[in-house]
Protein backbone atom coordinates (compact mmCIF):
# COMPACT_ATOMS: atom_id res chain seq x y z
CA UNK A 1 0.00 0.00 0.00
CA UNK A 2 1.35 3.43 -0.95
CA UNK A 3 1.61 6.14 1.74
CA UNK A 4 -1.68 8.01 1.93
CA UNK A 5 -3.57 5.35 -0.07
CA UNK A 6 -6.87 4.38 1.54
CA UNK A 7 -8.42 0.91 1.31
CA UNK A 8 -11.80 -0.14 2.58
CA UNK A 9 -13.62 -3.40 3.11
CA UNK A 10 -12.29 -6.81 3.96
CA UNK A 11 -9.21 -7.94 2.06
CA UNK A 12 -9.77 -10.18 -0.92
CA UNK A 13 -7.40 -12.98 -1.85
CA UNK A 14 -5.45 -10.62 -4.07
CA UNK A 15 -5.34 -7.90 -1.42
CA UNK A 16 -7.71 -5.22 -0.22
CA UNK A 17 -10.23 -3.59 -2.55
CA UNK A 18 -8.69 -0.34 -3.75
CA UNK A 19 -10.51 2.98 -3.80
CA UNK A 20 -9.95 5.52 -6.56
CA UNK A 21 -6.51 7.10 -6.40
CA UNK A 22 -7.79 10.66 -6.92
CA UNK A 23 -9.90 12.73 -4.56
CA UNK A 24 -13.65 12.61 -5.10
CA UNK A 25 -14.00 16.14 -3.80
CA UNK A 26 -15.48 15.05 -0.50
CA UNK A 27 -16.41 18.59 0.46
CA UNK A 28 -19.45 18.23 -1.86
CA UNK A 29 -22.37 16.14 -0.53
CA UNK A 30 -22.95 14.54 -3.96
CA UNK A 31 -19.32 13.45 -4.12
CA UNK A 32 -19.51 12.06 -0.59
CA UNK A 33 -22.60 10.03 -1.54
CA UNK A 34 -20.86 8.79 -4.68
CA UNK A 35 -17.77 7.81 -2.65
CA UNK A 36 -19.91 5.97 -0.10
CA UNK A 37 -21.84 4.13 -2.83
CA UNK A 38 -18.66 3.11 -4.66
CA UNK A 39 -17.07 1.97 -1.39
CA UNK A 40 -20.07 -0.22 -0.61
CA UNK A 41 -20.09 -1.67 -4.12
CA UNK A 42 -16.38 -2.53 -3.97
CA UNK A 43 -16.84 -4.11 -0.52
CA UNK A 44 -19.70 -6.31 -1.74
CA UNK A 45 -17.66 -7.40 -4.73
CA UNK A 46 -14.72 -8.48 -2.61
CA UNK A 47 -16.87 -10.18 0.01
CA UNK A 48 -18.82 -12.61 -2.14
CA UNK A 49 -19.25 -15.32 0.54
CA UNK A 50 -22.29 -15.42 2.84
CA UNK A 51 -21.35 -14.28 6.36
CA UNK A 52 -22.94 -16.22 9.21
CA UNK A 53 -23.08 -14.31 12.50
CA UNK A 54 -23.18 -10.61 13.23
CA UNK A 55 -19.56 -10.05 12.21
CA UNK A 56 -17.37 -7.17 13.17
CA UNK A 57 -13.76 -7.05 14.23
CA UNK A 58 -10.67 -8.29 12.46
CA UNK A 59 -11.11 -10.03 9.11
CA UNK A 60 -9.32 -13.33 8.40
CA UNK A 61 -9.15 -15.82 5.57
CA UNK A 62 -7.53 -19.17 4.94
CA UNK A 63 -6.15 -20.17 1.57
CA UNK A 64 -8.97 -20.58 -0.96
CA UNK A 65 -7.50 -23.57 -2.77
CA UNK A 66 -6.82 -25.73 0.25
CA UNK A 67 -7.31 -29.48 0.37
CA UNK A 68 -8.73 -29.39 3.90
CA UNK A 69 -7.68 -32.43 5.90
CA UNK A 70 -8.57 -31.28 9.40
CA UNK A 71 -10.12 -28.57 11.55
CA UNK A 72 -9.33 -27.41 15.09
CA UNK A 73 -11.89 -25.37 17.03
CA UNK A 74 -11.47 -23.84 20.50
CA UNK A 75 -14.55 -23.25 22.68
CA UNK A 76 -14.58 -21.54 26.10
CA UNK A 77 -16.51 -22.45 29.25
CA UNK A 78 -19.43 -20.10 28.49
CA UNK A 79 -19.88 -21.56 25.01
CA UNK A 80 -18.20 -19.05 22.72
CA UNK A 81 -16.25 -20.39 19.76
CA UNK A 82 -12.91 -18.71 20.38
CA UNK A 83 -10.83 -19.71 17.35
CA UNK A 84 -10.56 -21.93 14.31
CA UNK A 85 -7.60 -23.50 12.50
CA UNK A 86 -7.54 -25.47 9.24
CA UNK A 87 -5.12 -28.17 8.14
CA UNK A 88 -4.23 -28.12 4.43
CA UNK A 89 -2.65 -31.38 3.36
CA UNK A 90 -0.16 -32.23 6.12
CA UNK A 91 0.31 -28.68 7.47
CA UNK A 92 -1.75 -26.75 9.99
CA UNK A 93 -2.42 -23.12 9.04
CA UNK A 94 -2.64 -20.09 11.33
CA UNK A 95 -5.04 -19.98 14.26
CA UNK A 96 -7.70 -17.31 13.67
CA UNK A 97 -9.66 -15.78 16.53
CA UNK A 98 -9.15 -15.16 20.22
CA UNK A 99 -6.83 -17.05 22.54
CA UNK A 100 -8.10 -19.44 25.17
CA UNK A 101 -10.73 -22.14 25.33
CA UNK A 102 -10.45 -25.89 24.97
CA UNK A 103 -9.29 -27.04 21.54
CA UNK A 104 -10.68 -30.10 19.79
CA UNK A 105 -9.68 -31.36 16.37
CA UNK A 106 -11.44 -33.27 13.62
CA UNK A 107 -9.07 -35.07 11.24
CA UNK A 108 -10.30 -36.29 7.87
CA UNK A 109 -9.35 -39.52 6.19
CA UNK A 110 -7.67 -39.55 2.78
CA UNK A 111 -10.34 -38.78 0.16
CA UNK A 112 -12.84 -37.48 2.74
CA UNK A 113 -14.18 -33.92 2.46
CA UNK A 114 -16.28 -31.54 4.55
CA UNK A 115 -19.58 -31.05 2.72
CA UNK A 116 -21.87 -29.27 5.22
CA UNK A 117 -21.54 -27.05 8.27
CA UNK A 118 -24.41 -26.42 10.65
CA UNK A 119 -23.89 -23.76 13.28
CA UNK A 120 -25.41 -21.22 15.62
CA UNK A 121 -24.61 -17.68 16.70
CA UNK A 122 -25.71 -14.82 18.88
CA UNK A 123 -23.19 -12.00 19.19
CA UNK A 124 -20.49 -14.63 18.69
CA UNK A 125 -20.41 -18.03 16.98
CA UNK A 126 -21.73 -20.56 19.53
CA UNK A 127 -21.57 -23.93 17.81
CA UNK A 128 -20.38 -25.75 14.70
CA UNK A 129 -21.36 -29.21 13.50
CA UNK A 130 -19.02 -30.19 10.67
CA UNK A 131 -20.00 -33.19 8.55
CA UNK A 132 -18.27 -35.03 5.73
CA UNK A 133 -19.18 -36.82 2.55
CA UNK A 134 -18.41 -40.09 4.38
CA UNK A 135 -21.18 -39.47 6.92
CA UNK A 136 -18.81 -38.59 9.77
CA UNK A 137 -19.24 -35.44 11.83
CA UNK A 138 -17.80 -33.49 14.75
CA UNK A 139 -19.54 -31.00 17.03
CA UNK A 140 -17.96 -27.99 18.69
CA UNK A 141 -19.76 -25.85 21.29
CA UNK A 142 -23.47 -25.85 22.15
CA UNK A 143 -26.29 -24.71 19.87
CA UNK A 144 -27.66 -21.36 21.01
CA UNK A 145 -29.33 -18.47 19.17
CA UNK A 146 -29.78 -18.22 15.42
CA UNK A 147 -28.85 -21.25 13.32
CA UNK A 148 -27.36 -21.59 9.85
CA UNK A 149 -26.64 -24.36 7.38
CA UNK A 150 -23.89 -24.00 4.77
CA UNK A 151 -22.75 -26.34 2.01
CA UNK A 152 -24.37 -29.08 0.00
CA UNK A 153 -24.92 -29.36 -3.72
CA UNK A 154 -22.00 -31.72 -4.22
CA UNK A 155 -19.42 -29.10 -3.29
CA UNK A 156 -16.81 -29.42 -0.54
CA UNK A 157 -15.20 -26.92 1.82
CA UNK A 158 -12.06 -25.33 0.36
CA UNK A 159 -11.61 -22.30 2.63
CA UNK A 160 -12.90 -20.39 5.64
CA UNK A 161 -13.05 -16.66 6.22
CA UNK A 162 -14.67 -14.51 8.84
CA UNK A 163 -14.21 -11.93 11.55
CA UNK A 164 -13.16 -12.10 15.19
CA UNK A 165 -13.13 -9.85 18.21
CA UNK A 166 -11.33 -10.06 21.53
CA UNK A 167 -13.79 -12.66 22.92
CA UNK A 168 -14.09 -14.95 19.89
CA UNK A 169 -15.36 -15.48 16.35
CA UNK A 170 -18.09 -12.98 15.46
CA UNK A 171 -18.80 -14.29 11.97
CA UNK A 172 -17.82 -17.04 9.55
CA UNK A 173 -18.06 -17.54 5.82
CA UNK A 174 -17.14 -20.62 3.82
CA UNK A 175 -15.73 -21.24 0.35
CA UNK A 176 -17.07 -24.26 -1.50
CA UNK A 177 -15.96 -25.95 -4.71
CA UNK A 178 -16.33 -29.31 -6.37
CA UNK A 179 -13.93 -31.93 -5.01
CA UNK A 180 -10.75 -32.51 -7.00
CA UNK A 181 -10.71 -35.57 -9.20
CA UNK A 182 -9.09 -38.34 -7.24
CA UNK A 183 -6.13 -39.71 -9.08
CA UNK A 184 -6.36 -43.44 -9.42
CA UNK A 185 -3.43 -45.13 -7.82
CA UNK A 186 -1.68 -47.29 -10.30
CA UNK A 187 -1.02 -50.72 -8.99
CA UNK A 188 1.94 -52.34 -10.57
CA UNK A 189 1.77 -56.07 -10.72
CA UNK A 190 5.04 -57.97 -10.56
CA UNK A 191 6.26 -59.12 -13.95
CA UNK A 192 4.92 -62.53 -14.92
CA UNK A 193 7.26 -65.38 -14.16
CA UNK A 194 7.64 -68.35 -16.35
CA UNK A 195 6.39 -71.58 -14.85
CA UNK A 196 7.10 -73.88 -17.78
CA UNK A 197 8.55 -77.22 -16.94
CA UNK A 198 11.46 -78.37 -19.01
Steps between C-alpha positions, in 0.01 A plus 500: 500500500635843405526771769171687519311234300170403661345153477162395627318174553633159585808387310444276202737220407695736278511772765263768620248663267654825380318832495556754224844658516372856448289707736125488446465853630352391830407854596196464268208291633442340157863391484481361853191297405674376186809402703286316755307316227818398317659386827200281578498355149871414515454342845214280378704391201794392712285330762305257285457229768196490730594614852341306785486691829490870573862556398719788596861512606809376323456326165679170429517251217662165437638400163218459247647201319568284802451125512358509853605196700411615850345771715579616854244704694542653847192559718497671842307409815208735424455354152668751271695366204834668562708400197527278196796343319506303174742230390589505129658174393749415776547855635294693752433863405478803729260511793234767441304653786551562869732311732373261763237230516528125464616385157361194325600374158324309225737320262377378163595177332668497159233577238250630758366856472290738709170549317271678750533722805213563738552766763348754734580854608390786718752782531770237450508160329368247755516163328619318189402154380734402217402200288673316218409321182577173683223562754737588785457815706644695792326749728658801666320714760129500586218614272363835614333789316455525125593197290649466153572223253775536239614266224338226299445472128792264450758762593761468775661750736814659354545803727371691801485873558338715762546758771605483864503725802680479832254240639470271197373447146227750411429369151598225258476450127592192300641438153366198315611331179463164334740238636818442301504194280662223696796363316477127466793331660675284252566157631796338342483127485827310516622385161366159403734215576538203281375177650571270207645166584791385293 
